Amino acid sequence: NYRCRSAFKLREIDDQYRLLSPGLSVIDCGAAPGAWSQVAVQRVNSAGERPDVPRGSVIGIDLLYIAPLEGAHFLCNQDITHPATHAELQRLLPQAYADVILSDMAPNASGLRELDHERLVSMCLSLLELADRVLRPGGSLVCKYWDGALAHKLRDGLARVFRDVKTVKPKASRKDSSELYFLARTFRRT
Ligand code: SAM
């Protein structure tokens, strides 16, 4: 009963790399309709379903409306690339910090592969500014990108501030799509 089958991609990534654990605080960028947030809520225990472990928090943001979900706080009709959104997130986060930034964001596809690739890379680069502002040292970031000429630029940007950056392609992601994810771990503020 996930809102979207994309949930299985995050589950797969997290089963392998264990980014989400009870008590952590998560930002989910491009969260509509909310399937990744559902996975995050379960794994960080932000709805408090498991009283025996720490309770985390999940904040989801999207340009679109996201139907309410217990354990998540949604910022609808907001653009994650705007500095004003970063400031609002900082206000909402427990202790002003996040442990994990997730992004499954995608621009509306124009159909021009190269253009879509470039737009998504520049959206992902703005996540570095967000990380700089709110990510806890040692924190991690997962972001979707479409492969192409500028992917190295995004990887380099991540590698400047994260100790470990790798590309992952979940099995649940269609083989014929150019969709990939960067998994960046151990943030160190510059
Ligand atoms: N992970 C989501 C889930 O599991 O339900 C699916 C995300 S969907 C593939 C991509 C989302 O990114 C869209 O809902 C889109 O509105 C959002 N998006 C695109 N650009 C954005 C931006 N600048 N700020 C916030 N959200 C954005």
PDB file of C-alpha atoms and ligand atoms in Angstrom:
ATOM      1  CA  ASN A   1       0.000   0.000   0.000  1.00  0.00           C
ATOM      2  CA  TYR A   2       2.621   2.493  -1.074  1.00  0.00           C
ATOM      3  CA  ARG A   3       1.461   5.564  -2.926  1.00  0.00           C
ATOM      4  CA  CYS A   4       3.827   4.817  -5.789  1.00  0.00           C
ATOM      5  CA  ARG A   5       6.093   1.952  -6.800  1.00  0.00           C
ATOM      6  CA  SER A   6       9.142   4.224  -6.468  1.00  0.00           C
ATOM      7  CA  ALA A   7       9.010   3.174  -2.792  1.00  0.00           C
ATOM      8  CA  PHE A   8      10.745  -0.052  -3.781  1.00  0.00           C
ATOM      9  CA  LYS A   9      13.762   1.829  -5.110  1.00  0.00           C
ATOM     10  CA  LEU A  10      14.359   3.567  -1.799  1.00  0.00           C
ATOM     11  CA  ARG A  11      13.722   0.359   0.130  1.00  0.00           C
ATOM     12  CA  GLU A  12      16.303  -1.404  -1.979  1.00  0.00           C
ATOM     13  CA  ILE A  13      18.905   1.344  -1.565  1.00  0.00           C
ATOM     14  CA  ASP A  14      18.281   1.493   2.152  1.00  0.00           C
ATOM     15  CA  ASP A  15      18.293  -2.287   2.626  1.00  0.00           C
ATOM     16  CA  GLN A  16      21.739  -2.308   1.104  1.00  0.00           C
ATOM     17  CA  TYR A  17      23.267   0.819   2.646  1.00  0.00           C
ATOM     18  CA  ARG A  18      21.302   1.357   5.889  1.00  0.00           C
ATOM     19  CA  LEU A  19      20.925   5.118   5.770  1.00  0.00           C
ATOM     20  CA  LEU A  20      17.639   5.328   7.647  1.00  0.00           C
ATOM     21  CA  SER A  21      17.383   4.251  11.250  1.00  0.00           C
ATOM     22  CA  PRO A  22      15.074   5.116  14.143  1.00  0.00           C
ATOM     23  CA  GLY A  23      15.544   8.616  15.483  1.00  0.00           C
ATOM     24  CA  LEU A  24      17.059  10.171  12.365  1.00  0.00           C
ATOM     25  CA  SER A  25      15.763  13.288  10.759  1.00  0.00           C
ATOM     26  CA  VAL A  26      15.116  13.186   7.016  1.00  0.00           C
ATOM     27  CA  ILE A  27      14.322  15.693   4.264  1.00  0.00           C
ATOM     28  CA  ASP A  28      12.563  14.189   1.233  1.00  0.00           C
ATOM     29  CA  CYS A  29      12.919  16.474  -1.816  1.00  0.00           C
ATOM     30  CA  GLY A  30      10.394  16.074  -4.613  1.00  0.00           C
ATOM     31  CA  ALA A  31       8.247  13.991  -2.274  1.00  0.00           C
ATOM     32  CA  ALA A  32       4.883  13.832  -4.106  1.00  0.00           C
ATOM     33  CA  PRO A  33       2.903  11.620  -4.036  1.00  0.00           C
ATOM     34  CA  GLY A  34       4.719  10.501  -0.886  1.00  0.00           C
ATOM     35  CA  ALA A  35       5.963   6.932  -1.300  1.00  0.00           C
ATOM     36  CA  TRP A  36       9.573   7.656  -0.322  1.00  0.00           C
ATOM     37  CA  SER A  37       8.261   9.535   2.696  1.00  0.00           C
ATOM     38  CA  GLN A  38       6.198   6.465   3.638  1.00  0.00           C
ATOM     39  CA  VAL A  39       9.372   4.358   3.621  1.00  0.00           C
ATOM     40  CA  ALA A  40      11.273   7.016   5.569  1.00  0.00           C
ATOM     41  CA  VAL A  41       8.502   7.349   8.184  1.00  0.00           C
ATOM     42  CA  GLN A  42       8.623   3.597   8.825  1.00  0.00           C
ATOM     43  CA  ARG A  43      12.370   3.407   9.032  1.00  0.00           C
ATOM     44  CA  VAL A  44      13.088   6.446  11.200  1.00  0.00           C
ATOM     45  CA  ASN A  45      10.006   5.755  13.333  1.00  0.00           C
ATOM     46  CA  SER A  46       8.669   9.284  12.925  1.00  0.00           C
ATOM     47  CA  ALA A  47       5.067   8.181  13.505  1.00  0.00           C
ATOM     48  CA  GLY A  48       6.208   6.609  16.771  1.00  0.00           C
ATOM     49  CA  GLU A  49       4.882   3.156  15.857  1.00  0.00           C
ATOM     50  CA  ARG A  50       7.700   1.520  17.776  1.00  0.00           C
ATOM     51  CA  PRO A  51       7.764   2.959  21.296  1.00  0.00           C
ATOM     52  CA  ASP A  52      10.955   1.040  22.118  1.00  0.00           C
ATOM     53  CA  VAL A  53      13.194   2.956  19.697  1.00  0.00           C
ATOM     54  CA  PRO A  54      13.904   6.672  19.125  1.00  0.00           C
ATOM     55  CA  ARG A  55      11.437   8.707  17.139  1.00  0.00           C
ATOM     56  CA  GLY A  56      12.765  10.472  14.064  1.00  0.00           C
ATOM     57  CA  SER A  57      11.316  13.104  11.768  1.00  0.00           C
ATOM     58  CA  VAL A  58      10.459  13.363   8.067  1.00  0.00           C
ATOM     59  CA  ILE A  59       9.876  16.573   6.142  1.00  0.00           C
ATOM     60  CA  GLY A  60       8.796  16.272   2.503  1.00  0.00           C
ATOM     61  CA  ILE A  61       8.788  19.118  -0.049  1.00  0.00           C
ATOM     62  CA  ASP A  62       7.278  19.313  -3.484  1.00  0.00           C
ATOM     63  CA  LEU A  63       6.056  21.814  -6.055  1.00  0.00           C
ATOM     64  CA  LEU A  64       2.848  19.776  -5.960  1.00  0.00           C
ATOM     65  CA  TYR A  65       0.320  18.985  -3.259  1.00  0.00           C
ATOM     66  CA  ILE A  66       1.108  15.910  -1.132  1.00  0.00           C
ATOM     67  CA  ALA A  67      -1.731  14.246   0.771  1.00  0.00           C
ATOM     68  CA  PRO A  68      -1.114  14.134   4.555  1.00  0.00           C
ATOM     69  CA  LEU A  69       0.808  11.207   6.007  1.00  0.00           C
ATOM     70  CA  GLU A  70       1.147  10.415   9.679  1.00  0.00           C
ATOM     71  CA  GLY A  71       4.710  10.960  10.833  1.00  0.00           C
ATOM     72  CA  ALA A  72       5.573  13.346   8.000  1.00  0.00           C
ATOM     73  CA  HIS A  73       5.400  17.117   7.721  1.00  0.00           C
ATOM     74  CA  PHE A  74       4.843  18.242   4.148  1.00  0.00           C
ATOM     75  CA  LEU A  75       5.711  21.563   2.542  1.00  0.00           C
ATOM     76  CA  CYS A  76       3.530  21.640  -0.546  1.00  0.00           C
ATOM     77  CA  ASN A  77       3.810  24.029  -3.491  1.00  0.00           C
ATOM     78  CA  GLN A  78       7.389  24.870  -2.572  1.00  0.00           C
ATOM     79  CA  ASP A  79      10.511  24.843  -4.674  1.00  0.00           C
ATOM     80  CA  ILE A  80      13.482  23.136  -3.059  1.00  0.00           C
ATOM     81  CA  THR A  81      15.911  25.142  -5.161  1.00  0.00           C
ATOM     82  CA  HIS A  82      14.821  28.414  -3.473  1.00  0.00           C
ATOM     83  CA  PRO A  83      16.910  29.656  -0.553  1.00  0.00           C
ATOM     84  CA  ALA A  84      13.680  30.661   1.231  1.00  0.00           C
ATOM     85  CA  THR A  85      12.717  26.973   1.325  1.00  0.00           C
ATOM     86  CA  HIS A  86      16.080  26.139   2.895  1.00  0.00           C
ATOM     87  CA  ALA A  87      15.446  28.694   5.620  1.00  0.00           C
ATOM     88  CA  GLU A  88      11.990  27.287   6.299  1.00  0.00           C
ATOM     89  CA  LEU A  89      13.373  23.749   6.491  1.00  0.00           C
ATOM     90  CA  GLN A  90      15.970  24.856   8.956  1.00  0.00           C
ATOM     91  CA  ARG A  91      13.249  26.310  11.160  1.00  0.00           C
ATOM     92  CA  LEU A  92      11.215  23.088  11.028  1.00  0.00           C
ATOM     93  CA  LEU A  93      14.048  20.627  11.647  1.00  0.00           C
ATOM     94  CA  PRO A  94      14.593  19.332  15.157  1.00  0.00           C
ATOM     95  CA  GLN A  95      17.749  21.147  16.335  1.00  0.00           C
ATOM     96  CA  ALA A  96      17.934  22.753  12.852  1.00  0.00           C
ATOM     97  CA  TYR A  97      19.732  19.718  11.418  1.00  0.00           C
ATOM     98  CA  ALA A  98      18.929  16.793   9.138  1.00  0.00           C
ATOM     99  CA  ASP A  99      20.776  13.467   9.099  1.00  0.00           C
ATOM    100  CA  VAL A 100      19.693  12.422   5.619  1.00  0.00           C
ATOM    101  CA  ILE A 101      18.643  14.320   2.487  1.00  0.00           C
ATOM    102  CA  LEU A 102      16.719  12.258  -0.049  1.00  0.00           C
ATOM    103  CA  SER A 103      15.885  13.480  -3.528  1.00  0.00           C
ATOM    104  CA  ASP A 104      13.848  11.665  -6.120  1.00  0.00           C
ATOM    105  CA  MET A 105      13.093  15.015  -7.785  1.00  0.00           C
ATOM    106  CA  ALA A 106      12.683  15.262 -11.495  1.00  0.00           C
ATOM    107  CA  PRO A 107      11.751  18.170 -13.744  1.00  0.00           C
ATOM    108  CA  ASN A 108       8.815  17.734 -16.082  1.00  0.00           C
ATOM    109  CA  ALA A 109      10.393  15.854 -18.970  1.00  0.00           C
ATOM    110  CA  SER A 110      10.705  17.989 -22.098  1.00  0.00           C
ATOM    111  CA  GLY A 111      11.456  14.913 -24.168  1.00  0.00           C
ATOM    112  CA  LEU A 112      14.862  16.369 -25.034  1.00  0.00           C
ATOM    113  CA  ARG A 113      17.163  14.011 -23.230  1.00  0.00           C
ATOM    114  CA  GLU A 114      20.142  16.340 -22.959  1.00  0.00           C
ATOM    115  CA  LEU A 115      18.039  19.264 -21.741  1.00  0.00           C
ATOM    116  CA  ASP A 116      16.251  17.146 -19.129  1.00  0.00           C
ATOM    117  CA  HIS A 117      19.606  15.823 -17.953  1.00  0.00           C
ATOM    118  CA  GLU A 118      20.996  19.347 -17.557  1.00  0.00           C
ATOM    119  CA  ARG A 119      17.949  20.598 -15.694  1.00  0.00           C
ATOM    120  CA  LEU A 120      18.012  17.709 -13.260  1.00  0.00           C
ATOM    121  CA  VAL A 121      21.746  18.120 -12.629  1.00  0.00           C
ATOM    122  CA  SER A 122      21.290  21.782 -11.803  1.00  0.00           C
ATOM    123  CA  MET A 123      18.410  20.944  -9.442  1.00  0.00           C
ATOM    124  CA  CYS A 124      20.641  18.373  -7.738  1.00  0.00           C
ATOM    125  CA  LEU A 125      23.475  20.886  -7.447  1.00  0.00           C
ATOM    126  CA  SER A 126      21.161  23.104  -5.435  1.00  0.00           C
ATOM    127  CA  LEU A 127      20.937  20.252  -2.918  1.00  0.00           C
ATOM    128  CA  LEU A 128      24.572  20.984  -2.097  1.00  0.00           C
ATOM    129  CA  GLU A 129      23.534  24.419  -0.858  1.00  0.00           C
ATOM    130  CA  LEU A 130      20.786  22.813   1.186  1.00  0.00           C
ATOM    131  CA  ALA A 131      23.275  20.313   2.623  1.00  0.00           C
ATOM    132  CA  ASP A 132      25.649  23.103   3.482  1.00  0.00           C
ATOM    133  CA  ARG A 133      22.919  24.763   5.469  1.00  0.00           C
ATOM    134  CA  VAL A 134      21.162  21.894   7.235  1.00  0.00           C
ATOM    135  CA  LEU A 135      23.009  18.571   6.913  1.00  0.00           C
ATOM    136  CA  ARG A 136      24.712  17.264  10.020  1.00  0.00           C
ATOM    137  CA  PRO A 137      28.405  16.398   9.673  1.00  0.00           C
ATOM    138  CA  GLY A 138      28.531  12.662   8.937  1.00  0.00           C
ATOM    139  CA  GLY A 139      25.108  12.846   7.233  1.00  0.00           C
ATOM    140  CA  SER A 140      24.185  11.362   3.878  1.00  0.00           C
ATOM    141  CA  LEU A 141      22.404  12.312   0.674  1.00  0.00           C
ATOM    142  CA  VAL A 142      20.705  10.243  -2.022  1.00  0.00           C
ATOM    143  CA  CYS A 143      19.740  11.934  -5.286  1.00  0.00           C
ATOM    144  CA  LYS A 144      18.292  10.769  -8.532  1.00  0.00           C
ATOM    145  CA  TYR A 145      19.910  11.932 -11.741  1.00  0.00           C
ATOM    146  CA  TRP A 146      19.638  11.111 -15.401  1.00  0.00           C
ATOM    147  CA  ASP A 147      22.931  10.057 -16.841  1.00  0.00           C
ATOM    148  CA  GLY A 148      24.632  12.359 -19.301  1.00  0.00           C
ATOM    149  CA  ALA A 149      27.480  14.720 -20.009  1.00  0.00           C
ATOM    150  CA  LEU A 150      27.209  16.718 -16.758  1.00  0.00           C
ATOM    151  CA  ALA A 151      26.903  13.793 -14.350  1.00  0.00           C
ATOM    152  CA  HIS A 152      30.601  14.110 -13.528  1.00  0.00           C
ATOM    153  CA  LYS A 153      30.033  17.714 -12.463  1.00  0.00           C
ATOM    154  CA  LEU A 154      27.437  16.607  -9.946  1.00  0.00           C
ATOM    155  CA  ARG A 155      29.640  13.756  -8.747  1.00  0.00           C
ATOM    156  CA  ASP A 156      32.585  16.143  -8.293  1.00  0.00           C
ATOM    157  CA  GLY A 157      30.410  18.589  -6.369  1.00  0.00           C
ATOM    158  CA  LEU A 158      29.274  15.812  -4.048  1.00  0.00           C
ATOM    159  CA  ALA A 159      32.784  14.405  -3.683  1.00  0.00           C
ATOM    160  CA  ARG A 160      34.045  17.782  -2.478  1.00  0.00           C
ATOM    161  CA  VAL A 161      31.862  17.616   0.614  1.00  0.00           C
ATOM    162  CA  PHE A 162      31.135  13.905   1.140  1.00  0.00           C
ATOM    163  CA  ARG A 163      33.821  11.354   1.930  1.00  0.00           C
ATOM    164  CA  ASP A 164      32.243   8.623  -0.192  1.00  0.00           C
ATOM    165  CA  VAL A 165      30.152   8.971  -3.381  1.00  0.00           C
ATOM    166  CA  LYS A 166      28.857   6.062  -5.409  1.00  0.00           C
ATOM    167  CA  THR A 167      26.384   5.483  -8.207  1.00  0.00           C
ATOM    168  CA  VAL A 168      23.553   3.053  -7.565  1.00  0.00           C
ATOM    169  CA  LYS A 169      20.964   1.593  -9.900  1.00  0.00           C
ATOM    170  CA  PRO A 170      18.225  -0.176  -7.920  1.00  0.00           C
ATOM    171  CA  LYS A 171      16.739  -3.257  -9.564  1.00  0.00           C
ATOM    172  CA  ALA A 172      13.332  -1.606  -9.204  1.00  0.00           C
ATOM    173  CA  SER A 173      14.510   1.145 -11.581  1.00  0.00           C
ATOM    174  CA  ARG A 174      13.713   0.299 -15.197  1.00  0.00           C
ATOM    175  CA  LYS A 175      16.767  -0.989 -17.018  1.00  0.00           C
ATOM    176  CA  ASP A 176      16.012   1.011 -20.129  1.00  0.00           C
ATOM    177  CA  SER A 177      15.831   4.330 -18.279  1.00  0.00           C
ATOM    178  CA  SER A 178      18.884   6.553 -17.798  1.00  0.00           C
ATOM    179  CA  GLU A 179      17.821   7.033 -14.179  1.00  0.00           C
ATOM    180  CA  LEU A 180      20.573   6.520 -11.616  1.00  0.00           C
ATOM    181  CA  TYR A 181      21.134   7.577  -8.012  1.00  0.00           C
ATOM    182  CA  PHE A 182      24.141   9.093  -6.334  1.00  0.00           C
ATOM    183  CA  LEU A 183      24.645   7.897  -2.816  1.00  0.00           C
ATOM    184  CA  ALA A 184      26.876  10.334  -0.929  1.00  0.00           C
ATOM    185  CA  ARG A 185      27.943   9.445   2.597  1.00  0.00           C
ATOM    186  CA  THR A 186      29.802  11.097   5.449  1.00  0.00           C
ATOM    187  CA  PHE A 187      29.198  14.783   4.921  1.00  0.00           C
ATOM    188  CA  ARG A 188      31.923  17.124   6.062  1.00  0.00           C
ATOM    189  CA  ARG A 189      31.169  20.777   6.100  1.00  0.00           C
ATOM    190  CA  THR A 190      33.706  22.844   4.207  1.00  0.00           C
TER     191      THR A 190
HETATM  192  N1  SAM B   1       9.767  10.005  -4.509  1.00  0.00           N
HETATM  193  C1  SAM B   1       8.371  10.316  -4.837  1.00  0.00           C
HETATM  194  C2  SAM B   1       7.522   9.212  -4.267  1.00  0.00           C
HETATM  195  O1  SAM B   1       8.080   8.148  -3.965  1.00  0.00           O
HETATM  196  O2  SAM B   1       6.306   9.391  -4.107  1.00  0.00           O
HETATM  197  C3  SAM B   1       8.195  10.487  -6.333  1.00  0.00           C
HETATM  198  C4  SAM B   1       8.864  11.746  -6.827  1.00  0.00           C
HETATM  199  S1  SAM B   1       8.482  12.212  -8.493  1.00  0.00           S
HETATM  200  C5  SAM B   1       9.423  11.060  -9.425  1.00  0.00           C
HETATM  201  C6  SAM B   1       9.380  13.720  -8.713  1.00  0.00           C
HETATM  202  C7  SAM B   1       8.800  14.922  -7.999  1.00  0.00           C
HETATM  203  O3  SAM B   1       9.743  16.004  -8.002  1.00  0.00           O
HETATM  204  C8  SAM B   1       7.539  15.482  -8.650  1.00  0.00           C
HETATM  205  O4  SAM B   1       6.448  15.347  -7.773  1.00  0.00           O
HETATM  206  C9  SAM B   1       7.882  16.962  -8.895  1.00  0.00           C
HETATM  207  O5  SAM B   1       6.794  17.834  -8.650  1.00  0.00           O
HETATM  208  C10 SAM B   1       8.996  17.201  -7.894  1.00  0.00           C
HETATM  209  N2  SAM B   1       9.829  18.372  -8.168  1.00  0.00           N
HETATM  210  C11 SAM B   1      10.374  18.733  -9.346  1.00  0.00           C
HETATM  211  N3  SAM B   1      11.042  19.888  -9.228  1.00  0.00           N
HETATM  212  C12 SAM B   1      10.946  20.275  -7.924  1.00  0.00           C
HETATM  213  C13 SAM B   1      11.437  21.380  -7.177  1.00  0.00           C
HETATM  214  N4  SAM B   1      12.184  22.340  -7.767  1.00  0.00           N
HETATM  215  N5  SAM B   1      11.124  21.467  -5.869  1.00  0.00           N
HETATM  216  C14 SAM B   1      10.376  20.509  -5.279  1.00  0.00           C
HETATM  217  N6  SAM B   1       9.898  19.433  -5.935  1.00  0.00           N
HETATM  218  C15 SAM B   1      10.171  19.305  -7.243  1.00  0.00           C
END
